Short mmCIF file of C-alpha atoms in Angstrom, two decimals:
data_model
loop_
_atom_site.label_atom_id
_atom_site.label_comp_id
_atom_site.label_asym_id
_atom_site.label_seq_id
_atom_site.Cartn_x
_atom_site.Cartn_y
_atom_site.Cartn_z
CA MET B 1 108.37 82.44 82.21
CA GLU B 2 105.09 84.22 82.76
CA LYS B 3 105.25 87.94 82.14
CA PRO B 4 104.96 90.00 85.36
CA GLN B 5 101.61 91.77 85.57
CA SER B 6 102.25 94.07 88.55
CA GLU B 7 102.23 97.84 88.24
CA VAL B 8 105.75 97.96 89.71
CA VAL B 9 108.30 95.30 88.77
CA LEU B 10 111.96 95.21 89.83
CA TYR B 11 114.45 93.15 87.82
CA GLY B 12 117.40 92.44 90.07
CA THR B 13 119.87 89.92 91.33
CA TRP B 14 120.18 89.04 95.01
CA ALA B 15 123.90 89.77 95.43
CA SER B 16 123.83 93.25 93.85
CA ALA B 17 124.10 96.22 96.20
CA TYR B 18 122.61 98.41 93.44
CA CYS B 19 119.47 96.26 93.53
CA THR B 20 119.38 96.33 97.33
CA ARG B 21 119.26 100.13 97.10
CA VAL B 22 116.10 100.03 95.01
CA GLN B 23 114.46 97.42 97.25
CA LEU B 24 115.22 99.57 100.30
CA ALA B 25 113.64 102.66 98.74
CA LEU B 26 110.54 100.77 97.60
CA LYS B 27 110.05 99.16 101.01
CA LEU B 28 110.74 102.40 102.86
CA LYS B 29 108.02 104.16 100.91
CA GLY B 30 105.61 101.25 101.22
CA ILE B 31 105.40 100.64 97.44
CA ALA B 32 104.15 97.16 96.53
CA TYR B 33 106.30 95.53 93.85
CA GLU B 34 107.00 92.27 92.12
CA TYR B 35 110.61 91.09 92.18
CA VAL B 36 112.11 89.19 89.26
CA GLU B 37 115.45 87.49 89.97
CA GLU B 38 117.81 87.67 86.98
CA ASP B 39 120.55 85.19 86.21
CA LEU B 40 123.32 87.48 84.94
CA THR B 41 125.03 84.58 83.18
CA ASN B 42 121.86 84.10 81.13
CA LYS B 43 120.03 87.43 80.98
CA SER B 44 116.32 87.33 80.23
CA GLU B 45 114.80 88.81 77.09
CA SER B 46 112.86 91.18 79.35
CA LEU B 47 116.03 92.60 80.89
CA LEU B 48 117.68 93.10 77.48
CA HIS B 49 114.47 94.70 76.22
CA TYR B 50 114.11 97.05 79.17
CA ASN B 51 117.78 98.04 79.50
CA PRO B 52 119.29 97.70 76.01
CA VAL B 53 121.95 100.35 76.72
CA HIS B 54 123.67 98.86 79.77
CA LYS B 55 122.03 95.39 79.92
CA LYS B 56 122.34 95.54 83.71
CA VAL B 57 120.19 95.23 86.80
CA PRO B 58 118.48 96.92 88.52
CA VAL B 59 115.69 97.94 86.19
CA LEU B 60 112.46 99.27 87.63
CA VAL B 61 109.44 98.90 85.35
CA HIS B 62 106.54 101.14 86.36
CA LYS B 63 103.30 100.74 84.40
CA GLY B 64 105.34 99.13 81.62
CA LYS B 65 107.92 101.93 81.44
CA PRO B 66 111.52 101.04 82.37
CA ILE B 67 114.06 103.05 84.37
CA ALA B 68 117.68 101.90 84.74
CA GLU B 69 120.66 102.92 86.91
CA SER B 70 120.18 102.75 90.68
CA LEU B 71 120.69 106.46 91.48
CA VAL B 72 118.30 107.46 88.68
CA ILE B 73 115.76 104.94 89.99
CA LEU B 74 116.03 106.30 93.56
CA GLU B 75 115.40 109.84 92.29
CA TYR B 76 112.44 108.56 90.24
CA ILE B 77 110.90 106.80 93.24
CA ASP B 78 111.11 110.03 95.24
CA ASP B 79 109.77 112.15 92.36
CA CYS B 80 106.92 109.78 91.55
CA TRP B 81 105.71 108.65 94.98
CA ASN B 82 106.20 112.06 96.55
CA ASN B 83 104.21 111.33 99.66
CA SER B 84 106.32 111.09 102.81
CA PRO B 85 108.77 109.74 103.75
CA ASN B 86 111.01 111.25 101.11
CA VAL B 87 114.34 109.56 100.61
CA LEU B 88 116.14 112.75 99.56
CA PRO B 89 116.02 115.67 101.99
CA LEU B 90 113.71 118.52 100.95
CA ASP B 91 116.20 121.37 101.42
CA PRO B 92 117.94 122.12 98.06
CA TYR B 93 121.39 122.48 99.60
CA GLN B 94 121.10 119.25 101.58
CA ARG B 95 119.86 117.51 98.42
CA ALA B 96 122.94 118.76 96.56
CA LYS B 97 125.28 117.52 99.27
CA VAL B 98 123.59 114.11 99.35
CA ARG B 99 123.89 113.81 95.54
CA PHE B 100 127.55 114.90 95.70
CA TRP B 101 128.48 112.20 98.23
CA ALA B 102 126.38 109.52 96.52
CA ASN B 103 128.29 110.20 93.30
CA PHE B 104 131.58 110.20 95.22
CA TYR B 105 130.73 106.80 96.67
CA ASP B 106 129.81 105.35 93.27
CA GLN B 107 132.56 106.94 91.21
CA LYS B 108 135.46 106.75 93.66
CA ILE B 109 134.88 104.36 96.55
CA ILE B 110 133.22 101.43 94.78
CA PRO B 111 135.84 101.28 91.97
CA SER B 112 138.53 101.56 94.64
CA SER B 113 137.03 98.62 96.57
CA TYR B 114 137.18 96.54 93.35
CA ALA B 115 140.81 97.59 92.88
CA VAL B 116 141.53 96.16 96.36
CA VAL B 117 139.96 92.77 95.80
CA LEU B 118 141.25 92.34 92.25
CA SER B 119 144.90 93.10 93.04
CA LYS B 120 147.70 91.29 94.87
CA GLY B 121 150.88 92.02 96.80
CA LYS B 122 152.37 95.51 96.54
CA GLU B 123 149.65 96.60 94.12
CA GLN B 124 147.02 95.55 96.65
CA GLU B 125 148.81 97.42 99.44
CA ASN B 126 148.61 100.58 97.34
CA ALA B 127 144.97 99.91 96.49
CA ILE B 128 144.14 99.47 100.18
CA LYS B 129 145.95 102.71 101.00
CA GLU B 130 143.94 104.58 98.37
CA PHE B 131 140.69 102.96 99.52
CA ASN B 132 141.36 104.13 103.07
CA GLU B 133 142.24 107.64 101.92
CA LEU B 134 138.93 107.83 100.07
CA LEU B 135 137.04 106.60 103.14
CA THR B 136 138.75 109.35 105.15
CA VAL B 137 137.62 111.94 102.58
CA LEU B 138 134.06 110.59 102.79
CA GLU B 139 134.09 110.50 106.57
CA GLU B 140 135.44 114.02 106.96
CA GLY B 141 133.17 115.36 104.22
CA ILE B 142 130.04 113.88 105.72
CA GLU B 143 131.02 115.09 109.16
CA LYS B 144 131.43 118.60 107.71
CA ASP B 145 128.30 118.61 105.57
CA PHE B 146 125.86 116.77 107.86
CA SER B 147 125.35 116.03 111.49
CA THR B 148 127.06 112.69 112.05
CA LYS B 149 124.37 111.16 114.23
CA PHE B 150 122.61 108.14 112.75
CA PRO B 151 120.85 108.42 110.40
CA PHE B 152 122.84 111.46 109.48
CA ASN B 153 120.59 113.15 106.98
CA GLY B 154 119.59 115.34 109.88
CA GLU B 155 115.86 115.19 109.29
CA ARG B 156 114.45 112.05 110.87
CA GLU B 157 115.12 108.67 112.40
CA THR B 158 114.76 106.59 109.28
CA LEU B 159 116.92 105.72 106.27
CA GLY B 160 117.80 108.56 103.90
CA PHE B 161 119.28 108.58 100.38
CA LEU B 162 122.91 108.29 101.50
CA ASP B 163 122.11 105.62 104.10
CA ILE B 164 120.61 103.61 101.25
CA VAL B 165 123.34 104.31 98.69
CA VAL B 166 126.29 103.68 101.02
CA GLY B 167 124.64 101.17 103.34
CA ALA B 168 123.51 98.73 100.63
CA HIS B 169 127.18 98.39 99.63
CA ALA B 170 129.17 99.00 102.80
CA CYS B 171 127.07 96.65 104.95
CA ASN B 172 128.57 93.87 102.80
CA TYR B 173 132.18 94.72 103.71
CA ARG B 174 132.31 91.91 106.29
CA ALA B 175 131.34 89.35 103.66
CA LEU B 176 134.00 90.82 101.40
CA GLU B 177 136.56 90.61 104.22
CA GLU B 178 135.67 87.00 104.81
CA ALA B 179 135.94 86.20 101.11
CA VAL B 180 139.24 87.91 100.34
CA ALA B 181 140.80 88.57 103.77
CA VAL B 182 141.08 92.32 103.39
CA VAL B 183 140.32 94.11 106.63
CA VAL B 184 138.78 97.54 106.95
CA GLU B 185 140.45 98.72 110.12
CA PRO B 186 137.87 100.15 112.55
CA LYS B 187 140.37 102.35 114.36
CA GLU B 188 141.10 104.26 111.18
CA HIS B 189 137.44 104.92 110.32
CA PRO B 190 135.48 105.07 113.56
CA ALA B 191 132.71 107.34 112.28
CA PHE B 192 132.22 105.38 109.06
CA LEU B 193 132.20 101.98 110.76
CA SER B 194 129.93 103.12 113.55
CA TRP B 195 127.50 104.35 110.90
CA VAL B 196 127.70 101.06 108.95
CA THR B 197 127.21 99.02 112.12
CA LYS B 198 124.08 100.99 113.01
CA LEU B 199 122.78 100.66 109.45
CA LYS B 200 123.20 96.88 109.60
CA GLU B 201 121.19 96.76 112.80
CA TYR B 202 118.36 98.79 111.32
CA PRO B 203 115.50 96.29 110.76
CA LEU B 204 114.65 97.29 107.17
CA MET B 205 118.33 97.14 106.16
CA ASN B 206 118.85 93.88 108.01
CA GLU B 207 115.94 92.13 106.30
CA THR B 208 116.87 93.45 102.82
CA LEU B 209 120.62 92.75 102.72
CA PRO B 210 121.73 89.46 101.15
CA PRO B 211 122.48 86.68 103.70
CA HIS B 212 126.06 87.08 104.94
CA ASP B 213 127.26 83.50 104.40
CA LYS B 214 125.68 83.16 100.97
CA LEU B 215 127.20 86.47 99.88
CA ALA B 216 130.66 85.61 101.23
CA ALA B 217 130.51 82.30 99.35
CA ARG B 218 129.47 84.09 96.13
CA MET B 219 132.26 86.64 96.53
CA ARG B 220 134.82 83.93 97.25
CA GLU B 221 133.75 82.13 94.11
CA ARG B 222 133.73 85.38 92.13
CA PHE B 223 137.18 86.44 93.13
CA SER B 224 138.49 82.88 92.77
CA LEU B 225 140.11 82.80 96.15
CA ALA B 226 139.85 79.46 97.85
CA SER B 227 141.72 80.46 100.97
CA LYS B 228 142.24 83.60 102.98
CA ARG B 229 145.31 85.71 102.45
CA ASN B 230 146.89 87.51 105.35
CA ILE B 231 147.42 91.22 105.15
CA ALA B 232 148.95 92.48 108.36
CA THR B 233 148.06 96.14 108.14
CA LEU B 234 146.13 98.58 106.08
CA MET H 1 142.33 139.40 94.80
CA GLU H 2 139.25 140.96 96.34
CA LYS H 3 136.83 138.41 97.74
CA PRO H 4 133.58 138.13 95.75
CA GLN H 5 130.64 139.65 97.63
CA SER H 6 127.74 138.51 95.42
CA GLU H 7 125.06 136.16 96.65
CA VAL H 8 125.83 133.81 93.75
CA VAL H 9 129.42 133.26 92.63
CA LEU H 10 130.60 130.84 89.96
CA TYR H 11 134.23 129.69 89.93
CA GLY H 12 135.00 128.47 86.43
CA THR H 13 137.39 128.44 83.55
CA TRP H 14 136.42 129.66 80.09
CA ALA H 15 137.31 126.52 78.12
CA SER H 16 135.41 124.08 80.37
CA ALA H 17 132.15 122.65 79.01
CA TYR H 18 131.18 121.76 82.59
CA CYS H 19 131.36 125.45 83.49
CA THR H 20 129.43 126.44 80.36
CA ARG H 21 126.62 124.17 81.58
CA VAL H 22 126.30 126.09 84.83
CA GLN H 23 126.45 129.46 83.09
CA LEU H 24 123.70 128.36 80.70
CA ALA H 25 121.42 127.28 83.56
CA LEU H 26 122.02 130.48 85.54
CA LYS H 27 121.36 132.68 82.50
CA LEU H 28 118.33 130.66 81.45
CA LYS H 29 116.73 131.16 84.84
CA GLY H 30 117.73 134.82 85.03
CA ILE H 31 119.90 134.39 88.11
CA ALA H 32 122.41 137.22 88.60
CA TYR H 33 125.90 135.90 89.40
CA GLU H 34 129.50 136.93 89.69
CA TYR H 35 131.96 134.93 87.60
CA VAL H 36 135.48 134.22 88.85
CA GLU H 37 137.89 132.90 86.20
CA GLU H 38 140.25 130.27 87.62
CA ASP H 39 143.73 129.51 86.32
CA LEU H 40 143.85 125.71 86.62
CA THR H 41 147.64 125.73 86.54
CA ASN H 42 147.56 127.89 89.66
CA LYS H 43 144.32 127.22 91.52
CA SER H 44 143.11 129.89 93.91
CA GLU H 45 142.84 129.36 97.64
CA SER H 46 139.11 129.95 97.29
CA LEU H 47 138.70 127.09 94.82
CA LEU H 48 140.69 124.69 97.01
CA HIS H 49 138.67 125.81 100.03
CA TYR H 50 135.31 125.41 98.31
CA ASN H 51 136.03 122.12 96.51
CA PRO H 52 138.65 120.31 98.63
CA VAL H 53 137.50 116.88 97.41
CA HIS H 54 137.92 117.25 93.64
CA LYS H 55 139.74 120.63 93.44
CA LYS H 56 137.93 121.25 90.15
CA VAL H 57 135.72 123.84 88.52
CA PRO H 58 132.84 124.54 88.31
CA VAL H 59 131.96 125.46 91.89
CA LEU H 60 128.82 127.45 92.59
CA VAL H 61 128.86 129.37 95.86
CA HIS H 62 125.38 130.45 96.98
CA LYS H 63 125.20 132.64 100.10
CA GLY H 64 128.66 131.38 101.04
CA LYS H 65 127.78 127.69 100.64
CA PRO H 66 129.62 125.75 97.89
CA ILE H 67 128.26 123.12 95.49
CA ALA H 68 130.57 121.18 93.15
CA GLU H 69 130.06 118.85 90.15
CA SER H 70 128.16 120.26 87.18
CA LEU H 71 125.20 117.84 87.20
CA VAL H 72 124.72 118.33 90.94
CA ILE H 73 124.87 122.10 90.44
CA LEU H 74 122.25 121.97 87.67
CA GLU H 75 119.90 119.99 89.91
CA TYR H 76 120.54 122.47 92.74
CA ILE H 77 119.74 125.44 90.53
CA ASP H 78 116.42 123.84 89.57
CA ASP H 79 115.62 122.84 93.17
CA CYS H 80 116.55 126.21 94.62
CA TRP H 81 115.20 128.67 92.05
CA ASN H 82 112.07 126.64 91.37
CA ASN H 83 110.24 129.37 89.54
CA SER H 84 109.85 128.70 85.81
CA PRO H 85 111.48 127.91 83.49
CA ASN H 86 112.63 124.65 85.02
CA VAL H 87 115.62 123.03 83.40
CA LEU H 88 114.52 119.49 84.21
CA PRO H 89 111.08 118.42 82.96
CA LEU H 90 108.41 118.18 85.66
CA ASP H 91 107.15 114.69 84.79
CA PRO H 92 108.97 112.08 86.96
CA TYR H 93 109.50 109.65 84.09
CA GLN H 94 110.85 112.33 81.76
CA ARG H 95 113.16 113.51 84.57
CA ALA H 96 114.47 109.96 84.97
CA LYS H 97 115.13 109.64 81.23
CA VAL H 98 116.91 113.00 81.13
CA ARG H 99 119.11 111.99 84.09
CA PHE H 100 119.84 108.62 82.47
CA TRP H 101 121.07 110.19 79.22
CA ALA H 102 122.99 112.97 80.99
CA ASN H 103 124.88 110.29 82.94
CA PHE H 104 125.41 108.30 79.74
CA TYR H 105 126.91 111.37 78.07
CA ASP H 106 129.23 112.08 81.01
CA GLN H 107 130.25 108.52 81.81
CA LYS H 108 130.49 107.07 78.29
CA ILE H 109 130.66 109.69 75.56
CA ILE H 110 132.99 112.27 77.12
CA PRO H 111 135.60 109.67 78.17
CA SER H 112 135.30 108.14 74.68
CA SER H 113 135.94 111.54 73.06
CA TYR H 114 139.10 111.86 75.16
CA ALA H 115 140.17 108.37 74.06
CA VAL H 116 139.86 109.56 70.45
CA VAL H 117 142.01 112.66 70.81
CA LEU H 118 144.61 111.04 73.05
CA SER H 119 145.29 108.04 70.81
CA LYS H 120 147.00 107.47 67.46
CA GLY H 121 146.93 105.10 64.49
CA LYS H 122 145.08 101.81 64.89
CA GLU H 123 144.23 102.60 68.50
CA GLN H 124 142.63 105.85 67.38
CA GLU H 125 140.66 104.07 64.66
CA ASN H 126 139.19 101.79 67.31
CA ALA H 127 138.51 104.73 69.61
CA ILE H 128 136.69 106.55 66.80
CA LYS H 129 134.65 103.45 66.06
CA GLU H 130 133.63 103.17 69.71
CA PHE H 131 132.84 106.88 69.90
CA ASN H 132 130.54 106.56 66.90
CA GLU H 133 128.83 103.50 68.32
CA LEU H 134 128.13 105.41 71.52
CA LEU H 135 126.73 108.36 69.55
CA THR H 136 124.43 105.91 67.74
CA VAL H 137 123.22 104.55 71.09
CA LEU H 138 122.57 108.11 72.29
CA GLU H 139 120.83 109.09 69.08
CA GLU H 140 118.57 106.05 69.00
CA GLY H 141 117.88 106.23 72.72
CA ILE H 142 116.89 109.87 72.60
CA GLU H 143 114.72 109.26 69.55
CA LYS H 144 112.97 106.46 71.45
CA ASP H 145 112.63 108.27 74.78
CA PHE H 146 111.81 111.80 73.56
CA SER H 147 110.38 113.56 70.59
CA THR H 148 113.40 114.45 68.44
CA LYS H 149 112.26 117.92 67.55
CA PHE H 150 114.44 120.73 68.87
CA PRO H 151 114.57 121.26 71.77
CA PHE H 152 113.68 117.67 72.37
CA ASN H 153 112.64 117.76 75.99
CA GLY H 154 109.14 117.89 74.61
CA GLU H 155 107.86 120.64 76.87
CA ARG H 156 108.82 124.00 75.42
CA GLU H 157 110.90 125.97 72.97
CA THR H 158 113.85 126.71 75.21
CA LEU H 159 116.93 124.85 76.45
CA GLY H 160 116.33 121.88 78.73
CA PHE H 161 118.67 119.86 80.95
CA LEU H 162 119.95 117.58 78.18
CA ASP H 163 120.37 120.46 75.73
CA ILE H 164 122.59 122.10 78.33
CA VAL H 165 124.52 118.96 79.34
CA VAL H 166 125.19 117.71 75.82
CA GLY H 167 125.23 121.06 74.02
CA ALA H 168 127.87 122.68 76.21
CA HIS H 169 130.24 119.88 75.19
CA ALA H 170 129.12 118.81 71.72
CA CYS H 171 128.93 122.36 70.36
CA ASN H 172 132.73 122.36 70.74
CA TYR H 173 133.26 119.34 68.46
CA ARG H 174 134.17 121.60 65.52
CA ALA H 175 136.95 123.21 67.54
CA LEU H 176 138.13 119.74 68.51
CA GLU H 177 138.05 118.66 64.86
CA GLU H 178 140.10 121.68 63.89
CA ALA H 179 142.60 121.00 66.65
CA VAL H 180 143.13 117.28 66.12
CA ALA H 181 141.66 116.58 62.67
CA VAL H 182 139.14 114.01 63.81
CA VAL H 183 135.90 114.35 61.90
CA VAL H 184 132.46 113.53 63.23
CA GLU H 185 130.78 112.37 60.06
CA PRO H 186 127.39 114.07 59.66
CA LYS H 187 125.96 111.31 57.47
CA GLU H 188 126.37 108.76 60.24
CA HIS H 189 124.69 110.88 62.91
CA PRO H 190 122.13 113.10 61.21
CA ALA H 191 119.81 113.49 64.20
CA PHE H 192 122.64 114.23 66.63
CA LEU H 193 124.37 116.72 64.36
CA SER H 194 121.15 118.46 63.41
CA TRP H 195 120.44 118.88 67.13
CA VAL H 196 123.95 120.22 67.82
CA THR H 197 123.73 122.63 64.87
CA LYS H 198 120.43 124.01 66.16
CA LEU H 199 121.82 124.29 69.67
CA LYS H 200 124.81 126.31 68.39
CA GLU H 201 122.44 128.71 66.64
CA TYR H 202 120.37 129.23 69.78
CA PRO H 203 121.25 132.77 70.98
CA LEU H 204 121.85 131.90 74.66
CA MET H 205 124.10 128.98 73.70
CA ASN H 206 125.90 131.01 71.07
CA GLU H 207 126.74 133.84 73.46
CA THR H 208 127.84 131.46 76.26
CA LEU H 209 130.09 129.03 74.36
CA PRO H 210 133.83 129.78 74.31
CA PRO H 211 135.02 131.54 71.11
CA HIS H 212 135.73 128.90 68.45
CA ASP H 213 139.23 130.04 67.41
CA LYS H 214 140.44 130.57 70.96
CA LEU H 215 139.13 127.15 71.99
CA ALA H 216 140.66 125.39 68.96
CA ALA H 217 144.00 127.03 69.79
CA ARG H 218 143.74 125.91 73.41
CA MET H 219 142.87 122.36 72.39
CA ARG H 220 145.70 122.27 69.84
CA GLU H 221 148.10 123.35 72.56
CA ARG H 222 146.61 120.88 75.02
CA PHE H 223 146.83 117.88 72.77
CA SER H 224 150.25 118.93 71.49
CA LEU H 225 149.36 118.54 67.86
CA ALA H 226 150.93 121.15 65.62
CA SER H 227 149.47 119.88 62.37
CA LYS H 228 146.36 118.11 61.24
CA ARG H 229 146.35 114.39 60.72
CA ASN H 230 144.24 112.84 58.02
CA ILE H 231 141.72 110.22 58.90
CA ALA H 232 139.85 109.14 55.81
CA THR H 233 136.81 107.58 57.37
CA LEU H 234 135.17 107.09 60.69
#
């Protein structure tokens, strides 16, 4: 494969929400970049060279220098291309709150969503209960810390850091539902689901998310579930 | 208890490395603050009010507004009191590298150190092996990404973000060794241990760390180990 020559190169894989985050930030800020699709079953020498610690996508390579980990990359993009629009709010307290909830999403909610799809029966019921409790914490926390209007960062009518961090993952819930027949009940999380619905309709998000059917098929394959299971309630 | 009236209040507990981090950053930047010692076996109403999500220390309350999670607090302190000295480097790429290794320390090395002290026998041997492998990754990564001279952030002769994040924890390794008789072998990690030794000698670090004997006693109590165990090699 020819070595990418662009000033900004993103190594990613189409189904990864972490990679979608970086693409959203780059597009939002109007940064031209070259995208290199990685096959995670056969990682390229470039990826292993640029991210020897975690050996994961996304990796952003800027003028030959690599940065790994999606949240670190988002901060870098804001620090480096510090012309508007910024992805993080400018107010220090709002920045802190955005970082707090981004970490909460990554450290609590994403692992909990894996626990749901990787479990069965009674264990899955408990996992779903915990997942919903965490969504309630997120919903109430965001309502308390920010205005809840979309986009909720309270500064402007475009995507902010949390919209990107949460949206890139949560906008795929429907594909996950279709793949493993676990339903996120709208009535229990009206604010969260209204936010996700609006994010999905946002043109930049819509054009950057992986195609629904392709993603559902990948997830179905990944979680080795040929047919839907029925779970009556959450 | 009388309610703290200061503009900056830190809720912490003396033995917590996460709280030491915040104290180091506040002192380094010359920010006056009131310290409230929490008893984690009987958490105060204030702590539960200010950090309802994690119910943990440290919590920094600035003009009545709370911020939780030590790395988020450190970023806030730098964002808010943005007069020099900054704790994070100013260069975007150096900032990204510092954030990457801070996350690596918190997400990989600290959990691995717990795995060492909470295991026994063959399991502990494996845990020690993994802990040492992670330290090697950290050591080599830092050597590659920064100049290794102390302090290694490459900008000045005072504590930086990584010195604070790693130092507040790693400077307690000797107390941990004394408590559970697990030795970090200097010959295997010369760069890391030389860095930690220099950090411990740094006056601000020295005066902020918990007293060695008191901490070793607390750890001994915590890990319920009355006597030392012998582990010949790492």
